[in-house]
XYZ file of C-alpha atoms in Angstrom:
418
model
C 121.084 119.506 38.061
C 119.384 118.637 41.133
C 120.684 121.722 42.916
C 118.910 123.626 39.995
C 115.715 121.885 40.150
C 116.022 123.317 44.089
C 116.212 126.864 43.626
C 113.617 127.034 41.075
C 111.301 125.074 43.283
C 112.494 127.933 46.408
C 112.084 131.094 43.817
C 108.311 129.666 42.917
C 107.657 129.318 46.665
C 108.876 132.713 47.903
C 107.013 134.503 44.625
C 103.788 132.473 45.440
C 104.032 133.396 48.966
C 104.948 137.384 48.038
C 101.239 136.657 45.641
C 99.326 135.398 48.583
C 100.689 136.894 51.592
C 100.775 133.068 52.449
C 103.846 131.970 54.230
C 106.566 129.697 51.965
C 105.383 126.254 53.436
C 101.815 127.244 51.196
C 103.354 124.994 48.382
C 103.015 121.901 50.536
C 99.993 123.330 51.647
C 98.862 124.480 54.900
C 98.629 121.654 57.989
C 96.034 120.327 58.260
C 94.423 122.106 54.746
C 90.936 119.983 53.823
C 92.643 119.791 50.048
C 96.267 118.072 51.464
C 94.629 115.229 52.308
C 94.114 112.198 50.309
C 90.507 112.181 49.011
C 88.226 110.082 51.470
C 86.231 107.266 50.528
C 82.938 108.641 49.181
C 80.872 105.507 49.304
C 78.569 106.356 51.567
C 78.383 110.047 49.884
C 76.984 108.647 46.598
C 74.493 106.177 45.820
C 74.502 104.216 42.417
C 71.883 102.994 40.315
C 73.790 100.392 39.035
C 73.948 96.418 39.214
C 75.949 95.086 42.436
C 77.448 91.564 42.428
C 77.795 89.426 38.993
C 74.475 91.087 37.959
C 74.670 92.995 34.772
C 73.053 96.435 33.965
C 70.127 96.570 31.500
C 70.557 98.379 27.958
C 67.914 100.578 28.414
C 68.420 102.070 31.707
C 70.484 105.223 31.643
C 72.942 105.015 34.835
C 72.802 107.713 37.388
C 74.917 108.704 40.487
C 73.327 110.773 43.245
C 75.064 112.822 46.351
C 73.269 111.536 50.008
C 72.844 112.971 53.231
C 73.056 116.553 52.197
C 76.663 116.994 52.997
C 78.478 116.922 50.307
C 78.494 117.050 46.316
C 79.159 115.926 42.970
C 82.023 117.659 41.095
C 82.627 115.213 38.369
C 81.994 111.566 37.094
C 83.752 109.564 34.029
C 82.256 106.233 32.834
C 84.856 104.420 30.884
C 83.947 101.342 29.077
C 86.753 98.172 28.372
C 87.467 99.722 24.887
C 88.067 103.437 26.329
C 85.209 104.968 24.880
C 83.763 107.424 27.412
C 80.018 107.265 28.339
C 78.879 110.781 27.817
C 76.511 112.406 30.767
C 75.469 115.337 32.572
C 76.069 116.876 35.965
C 73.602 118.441 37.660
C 74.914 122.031 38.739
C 74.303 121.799 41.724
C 76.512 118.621 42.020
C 73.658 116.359 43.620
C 73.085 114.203 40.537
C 75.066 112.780 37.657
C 73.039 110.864 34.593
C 73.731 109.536 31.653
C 72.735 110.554 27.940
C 74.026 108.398 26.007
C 73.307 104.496 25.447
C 75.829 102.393 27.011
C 77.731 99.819 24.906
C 76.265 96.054 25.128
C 78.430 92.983 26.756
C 81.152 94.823 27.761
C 82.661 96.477 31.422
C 82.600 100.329 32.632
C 84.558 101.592 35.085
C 82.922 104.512 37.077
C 84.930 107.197 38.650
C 82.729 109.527 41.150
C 84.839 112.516 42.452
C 83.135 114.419 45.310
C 83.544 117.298 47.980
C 82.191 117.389 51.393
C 80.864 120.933 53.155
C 84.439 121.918 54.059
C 86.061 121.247 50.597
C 87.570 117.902 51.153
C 87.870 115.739 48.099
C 86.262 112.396 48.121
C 86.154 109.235 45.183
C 85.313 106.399 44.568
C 84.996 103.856 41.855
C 83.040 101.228 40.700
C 82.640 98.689 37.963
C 79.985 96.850 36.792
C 79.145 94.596 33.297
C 76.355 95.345 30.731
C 74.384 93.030 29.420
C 74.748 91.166 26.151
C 72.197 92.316 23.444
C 69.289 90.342 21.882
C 69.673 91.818 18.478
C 72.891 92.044 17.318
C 73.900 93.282 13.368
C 76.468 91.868 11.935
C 78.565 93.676 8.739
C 80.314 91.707 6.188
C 82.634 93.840 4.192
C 83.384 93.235 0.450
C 84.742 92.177 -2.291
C 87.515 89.762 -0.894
C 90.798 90.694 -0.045
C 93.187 91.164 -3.218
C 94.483 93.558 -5.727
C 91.842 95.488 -7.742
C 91.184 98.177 -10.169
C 91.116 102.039 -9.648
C 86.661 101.472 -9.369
C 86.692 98.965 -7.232
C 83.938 100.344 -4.661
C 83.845 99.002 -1.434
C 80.858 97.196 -0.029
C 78.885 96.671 3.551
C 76.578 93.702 3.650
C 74.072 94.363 7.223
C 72.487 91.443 8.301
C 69.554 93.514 9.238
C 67.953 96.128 7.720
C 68.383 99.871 9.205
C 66.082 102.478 8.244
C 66.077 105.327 10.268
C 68.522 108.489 9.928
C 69.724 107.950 13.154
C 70.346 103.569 13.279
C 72.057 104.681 9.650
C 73.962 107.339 11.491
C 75.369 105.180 13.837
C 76.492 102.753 11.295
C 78.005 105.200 9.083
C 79.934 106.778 11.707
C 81.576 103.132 12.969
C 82.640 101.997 9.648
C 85.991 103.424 8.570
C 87.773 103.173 5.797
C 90.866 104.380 4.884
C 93.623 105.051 1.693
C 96.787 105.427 1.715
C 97.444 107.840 -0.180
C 94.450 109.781 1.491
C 91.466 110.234 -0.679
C 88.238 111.807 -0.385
C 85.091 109.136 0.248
C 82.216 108.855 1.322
C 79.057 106.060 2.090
C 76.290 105.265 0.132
C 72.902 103.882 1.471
C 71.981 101.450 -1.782
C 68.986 100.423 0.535
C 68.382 99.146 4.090
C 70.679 96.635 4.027
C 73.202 97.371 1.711
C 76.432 100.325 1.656
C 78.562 101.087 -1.302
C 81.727 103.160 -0.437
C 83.894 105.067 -3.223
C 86.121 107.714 -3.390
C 85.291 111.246 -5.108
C 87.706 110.110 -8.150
C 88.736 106.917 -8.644
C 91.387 105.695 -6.377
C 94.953 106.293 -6.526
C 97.235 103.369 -8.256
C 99.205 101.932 -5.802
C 96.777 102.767 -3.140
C 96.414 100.570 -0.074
C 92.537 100.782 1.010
C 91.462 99.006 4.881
C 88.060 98.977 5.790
C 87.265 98.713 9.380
C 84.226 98.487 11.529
C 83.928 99.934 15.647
C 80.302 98.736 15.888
C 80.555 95.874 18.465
C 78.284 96.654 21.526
C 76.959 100.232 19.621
C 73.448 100.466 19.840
C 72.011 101.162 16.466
C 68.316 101.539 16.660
C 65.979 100.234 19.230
C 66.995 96.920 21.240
C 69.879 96.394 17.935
C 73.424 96.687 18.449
C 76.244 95.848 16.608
C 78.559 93.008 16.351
C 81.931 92.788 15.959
C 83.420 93.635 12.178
C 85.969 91.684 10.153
C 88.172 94.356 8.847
C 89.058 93.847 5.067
C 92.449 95.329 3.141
C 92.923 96.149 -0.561
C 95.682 97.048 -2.650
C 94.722 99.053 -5.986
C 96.335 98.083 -9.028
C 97.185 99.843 -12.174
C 94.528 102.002 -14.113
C 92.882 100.233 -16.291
C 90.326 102.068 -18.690
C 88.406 100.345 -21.585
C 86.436 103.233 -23.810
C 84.261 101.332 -25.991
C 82.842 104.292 -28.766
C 79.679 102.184 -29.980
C 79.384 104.582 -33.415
C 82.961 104.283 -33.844
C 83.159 100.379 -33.125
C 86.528 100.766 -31.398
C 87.790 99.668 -28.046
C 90.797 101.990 -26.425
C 92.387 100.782 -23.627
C 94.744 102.370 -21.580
C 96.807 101.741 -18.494
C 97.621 104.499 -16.620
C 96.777 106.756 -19.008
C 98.766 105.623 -22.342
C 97.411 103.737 -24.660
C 98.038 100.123 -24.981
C 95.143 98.818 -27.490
C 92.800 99.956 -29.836
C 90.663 96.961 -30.813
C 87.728 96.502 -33.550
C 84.397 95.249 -31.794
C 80.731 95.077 -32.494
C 78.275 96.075 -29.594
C 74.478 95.805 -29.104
C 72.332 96.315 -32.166
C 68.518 97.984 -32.029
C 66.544 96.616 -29.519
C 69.658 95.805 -27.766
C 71.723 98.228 -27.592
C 74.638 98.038 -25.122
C 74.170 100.370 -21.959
C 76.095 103.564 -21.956
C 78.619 104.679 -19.045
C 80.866 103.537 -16.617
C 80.949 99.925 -15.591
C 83.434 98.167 -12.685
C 84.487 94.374 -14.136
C 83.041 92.017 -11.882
C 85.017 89.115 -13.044
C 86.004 86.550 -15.373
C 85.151 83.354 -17.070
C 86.935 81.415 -19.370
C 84.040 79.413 -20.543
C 80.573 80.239 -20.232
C 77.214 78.482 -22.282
C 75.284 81.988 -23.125
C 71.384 80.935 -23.932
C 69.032 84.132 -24.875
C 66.158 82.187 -22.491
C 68.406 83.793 -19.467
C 67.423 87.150 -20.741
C 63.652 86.754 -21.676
C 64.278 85.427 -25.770
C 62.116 82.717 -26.124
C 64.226 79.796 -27.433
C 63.350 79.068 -31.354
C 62.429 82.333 -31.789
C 64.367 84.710 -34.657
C 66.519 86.332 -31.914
C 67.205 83.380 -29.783
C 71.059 81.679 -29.518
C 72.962 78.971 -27.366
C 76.620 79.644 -27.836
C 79.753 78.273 -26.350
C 81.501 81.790 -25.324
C 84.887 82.052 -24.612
C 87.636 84.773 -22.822
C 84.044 86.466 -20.892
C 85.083 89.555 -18.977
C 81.536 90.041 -17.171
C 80.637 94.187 -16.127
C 76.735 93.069 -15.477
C 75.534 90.574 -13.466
C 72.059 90.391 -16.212
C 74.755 89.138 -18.456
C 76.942 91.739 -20.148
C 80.201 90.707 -20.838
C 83.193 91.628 -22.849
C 84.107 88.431 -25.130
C 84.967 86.747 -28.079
C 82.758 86.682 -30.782
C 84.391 84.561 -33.457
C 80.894 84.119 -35.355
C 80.278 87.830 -36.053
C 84.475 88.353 -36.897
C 83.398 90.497 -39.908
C 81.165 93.307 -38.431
C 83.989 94.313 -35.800
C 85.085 97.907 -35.985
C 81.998 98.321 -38.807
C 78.577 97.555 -37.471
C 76.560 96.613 -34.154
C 75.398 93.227 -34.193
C 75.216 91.391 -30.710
C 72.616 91.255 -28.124
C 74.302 94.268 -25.778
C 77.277 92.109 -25.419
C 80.813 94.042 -26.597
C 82.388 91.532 -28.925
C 86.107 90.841 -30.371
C 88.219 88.334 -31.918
C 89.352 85.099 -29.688
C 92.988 86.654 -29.893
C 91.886 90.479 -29.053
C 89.323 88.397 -26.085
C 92.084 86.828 -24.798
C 94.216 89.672 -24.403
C 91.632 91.763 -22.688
C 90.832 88.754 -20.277
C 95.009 88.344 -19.227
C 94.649 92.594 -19.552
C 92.111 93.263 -16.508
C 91.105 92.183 -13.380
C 88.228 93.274 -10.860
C 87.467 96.434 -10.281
C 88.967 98.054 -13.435
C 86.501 100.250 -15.683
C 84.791 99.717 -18.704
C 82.932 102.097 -20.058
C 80.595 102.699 -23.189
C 80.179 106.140 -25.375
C 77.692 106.739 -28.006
C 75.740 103.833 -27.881
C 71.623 104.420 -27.951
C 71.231 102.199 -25.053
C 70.027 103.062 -21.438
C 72.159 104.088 -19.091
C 74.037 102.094 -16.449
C 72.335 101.973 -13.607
C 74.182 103.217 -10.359
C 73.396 100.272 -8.313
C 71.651 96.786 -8.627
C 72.871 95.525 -11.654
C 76.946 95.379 -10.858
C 78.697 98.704 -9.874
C 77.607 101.662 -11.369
C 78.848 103.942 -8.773
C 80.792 105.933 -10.883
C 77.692 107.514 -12.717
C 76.524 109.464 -10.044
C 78.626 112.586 -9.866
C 79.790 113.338 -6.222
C 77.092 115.876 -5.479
C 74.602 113.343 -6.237
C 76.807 110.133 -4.091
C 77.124 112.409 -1.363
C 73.331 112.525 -0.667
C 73.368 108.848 -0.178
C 75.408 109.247 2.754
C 73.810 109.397 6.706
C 76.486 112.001 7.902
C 76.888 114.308 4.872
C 73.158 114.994 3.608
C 72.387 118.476 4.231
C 75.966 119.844 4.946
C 77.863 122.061 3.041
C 78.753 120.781 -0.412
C 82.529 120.965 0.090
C 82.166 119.604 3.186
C 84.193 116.073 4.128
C 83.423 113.089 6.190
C 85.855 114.528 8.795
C 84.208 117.439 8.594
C 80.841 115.676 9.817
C 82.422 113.892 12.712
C 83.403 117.373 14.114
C 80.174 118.296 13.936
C 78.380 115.162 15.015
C 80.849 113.839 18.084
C 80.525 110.536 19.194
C 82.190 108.058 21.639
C 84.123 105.710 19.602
């Protein structure tokens, strides 16, 4: 094998040579060549704008390498920083000046490769390191809900310590926080407010479906003198689907798992004046016992719509106070009339079933009923109301592209170094 290694290495020589008119020994390169040589320290070709000893450089100073003396050039720099991102710059063409244009990453180390040329061609480098300096301002991102198993709705959720209101800070946050499904689904980020992201896929996830949420934002500047902190990652597993169709005209719950159904149970839900919201709700959890007083929702106490029951089997899908539960008290009007206060209401036995049924995250939803509808955010998870055209807008990355556009699709169009 090595003899055939050999002869290929001879044939390239003698065809390069027949190219070139250059004799065979061109491969190794001419004696004495400027480019056979071992590139030359460039140190004192370049000068650095950097900090020197245990100094550390400033956040808002762009670095910059210039070529001295007037003998020599610039052909290429790389900043590296201690996660591998690259620190993106520009070179001047005429090779006397290198400078960055991007903000460099807070409280962590660069390594700075210069690559020069002096008048005759010879290669020079050199490299240096220095630290950045730690940032005043630092956000911090607390993913939710906790880790478990959840239901097909279960959105995902970005807490900021701090709020961020410009396009760009938003865009910088959006683009660090990943999350991921396997099977692969189509998602996307929704600014609630300042302070607050909702993530969901365009249809509800896949059972089975194993969903990590993960955040590059430690060192990132964000807006101004803020940067991120580092992100506690958070993993899911998605359960089976759950659905709950409550028809309010009908008085009938139907609940299916993964698409059969498994119960169809008699219930009363909101009567006028409080009728029980229409559309898709996420459960938020549940509570075997809970005192329900109408002063928590603005009915005087005495008054001819006022109660203090002892409520039992509470599946909540509100967090003003809308649960599913058992009603033993109004038993007679399920499946024939709409009694309750917005609350859905069964039988202990059909209560108790649906509490051991569900868990967090699966849907609930409400047809026909001549309530309001369910708010998309602030009052539990009403994600799944806004139809993907509309969720899409909410997001920093996908507003204004193409409707069938994807996140991917944005970060091809919108690089960054992470």
């Amino acid at each position: 094998m090595s003899h055939t290694i050999r002869l290929h290495t001879a044939i390239s020589c003698t065809l390069l040579a027949a190219v070139t008119g250059a004799s065979a020994t061109a491969c190794g390169g001419p004696e004495g060549h400027p480019l056979s040589a071992e590139p030359y320290d460039a140190a004192q070709q370049i000068e650095f704008n950097g900090p020197s000893g245990s100094r550390k450089a400033p956040l808002d100073k762009p670095l910059e390498v210039t070529a001295k003396g007037g003998d020599g050039r610039i052909t290429d720099v790389t900043a590296v920083d201690a996660a591998g991102h690259y620190l993106a710059g520009e070179l001047a063409a005429d090779g006397s000046r290198w400078r960055s244009t991007a903000p460099l990453v807070a409280a962590t180390r660069y390594t700075v490769r210069v690559a020069t040329e002096d008048d005759s061609g010879a290669p020079g480098v050199r490299t240096l390191t220095f630290e950045t300096e730690a940032a005043k301002r630092v956000l911090n991102v607390r993913f939710g809900p906790e880790a478990g198993t959840y239901g097909v709705g279960q959105p995902i959720t970005a807490e900021l310590s701090s709020p961020v209101s410009s396009k760009t800070g938003r865009a910088a946050v959006e683009r660090s926080l990943k999350v991921r499904s396997t099977p692969a689904v189509e998602g996307s980020w929704y600014w609630v407010d300042d302070k607050k992201l909702h993530y969901r896929p365009k249809e509800f996830w896949p059972t089975g479906a194993s969903v990590t949420a993960t955040g590059k934002l430690a060192g990132v500047r964000i807006d101004g003198a803020l940067y991120g902190g580092p992100v506690k990652p958070l993993s899911l597993t998605i359960g089976d689907r759950i659905e709950a169709i409550t028809d309010a005209a009908s008085h009938r719950m139907t609940v299916k798992r993964n698409g059969e159904v498994i119960n169809t149970i008699p219930v009363t839900t909101g009567k006028p004046g409080f009728s029980t919201r229409n559309g898709i709700k996420v459960v938020l959890g549940k509570e075997y016992y809970v005192r329900m007083r109408s002063t928590t929702v603005g009915i005087a106490a005495g008054s001819s719509e006022s109660y203090d029951l002892p409520v039992y089997y509470a599946t909540r899908v509100t967090w003003s106070g809308e649960y599913v539960h058992a009603a033993p008290w109004s038993v007679g009007s399920h499946g024939a009339a709409n009694v309750s206060h917005g609350c859905t209401g069964m039988s202990t036995s059909n209560a108790a079933w649906f509490f051991k049924t569900v868990r967090p995250g699966d849907i609930v939803t409400v047809v026909n009923s001549s309530g309001n509808p369910m708010d998309p955010f602030g009052n539990g998870f009403g994600d799944w109301n806004l139809p993907w055209d509309k969720w899409r807008t909410g997001s920093a990355l996908l507003t204004g592209s193409h409707p069938n556009a994807t996140p991917a699709d944005a970060a091809r169009i919108r690089p960054a170094a992470l």
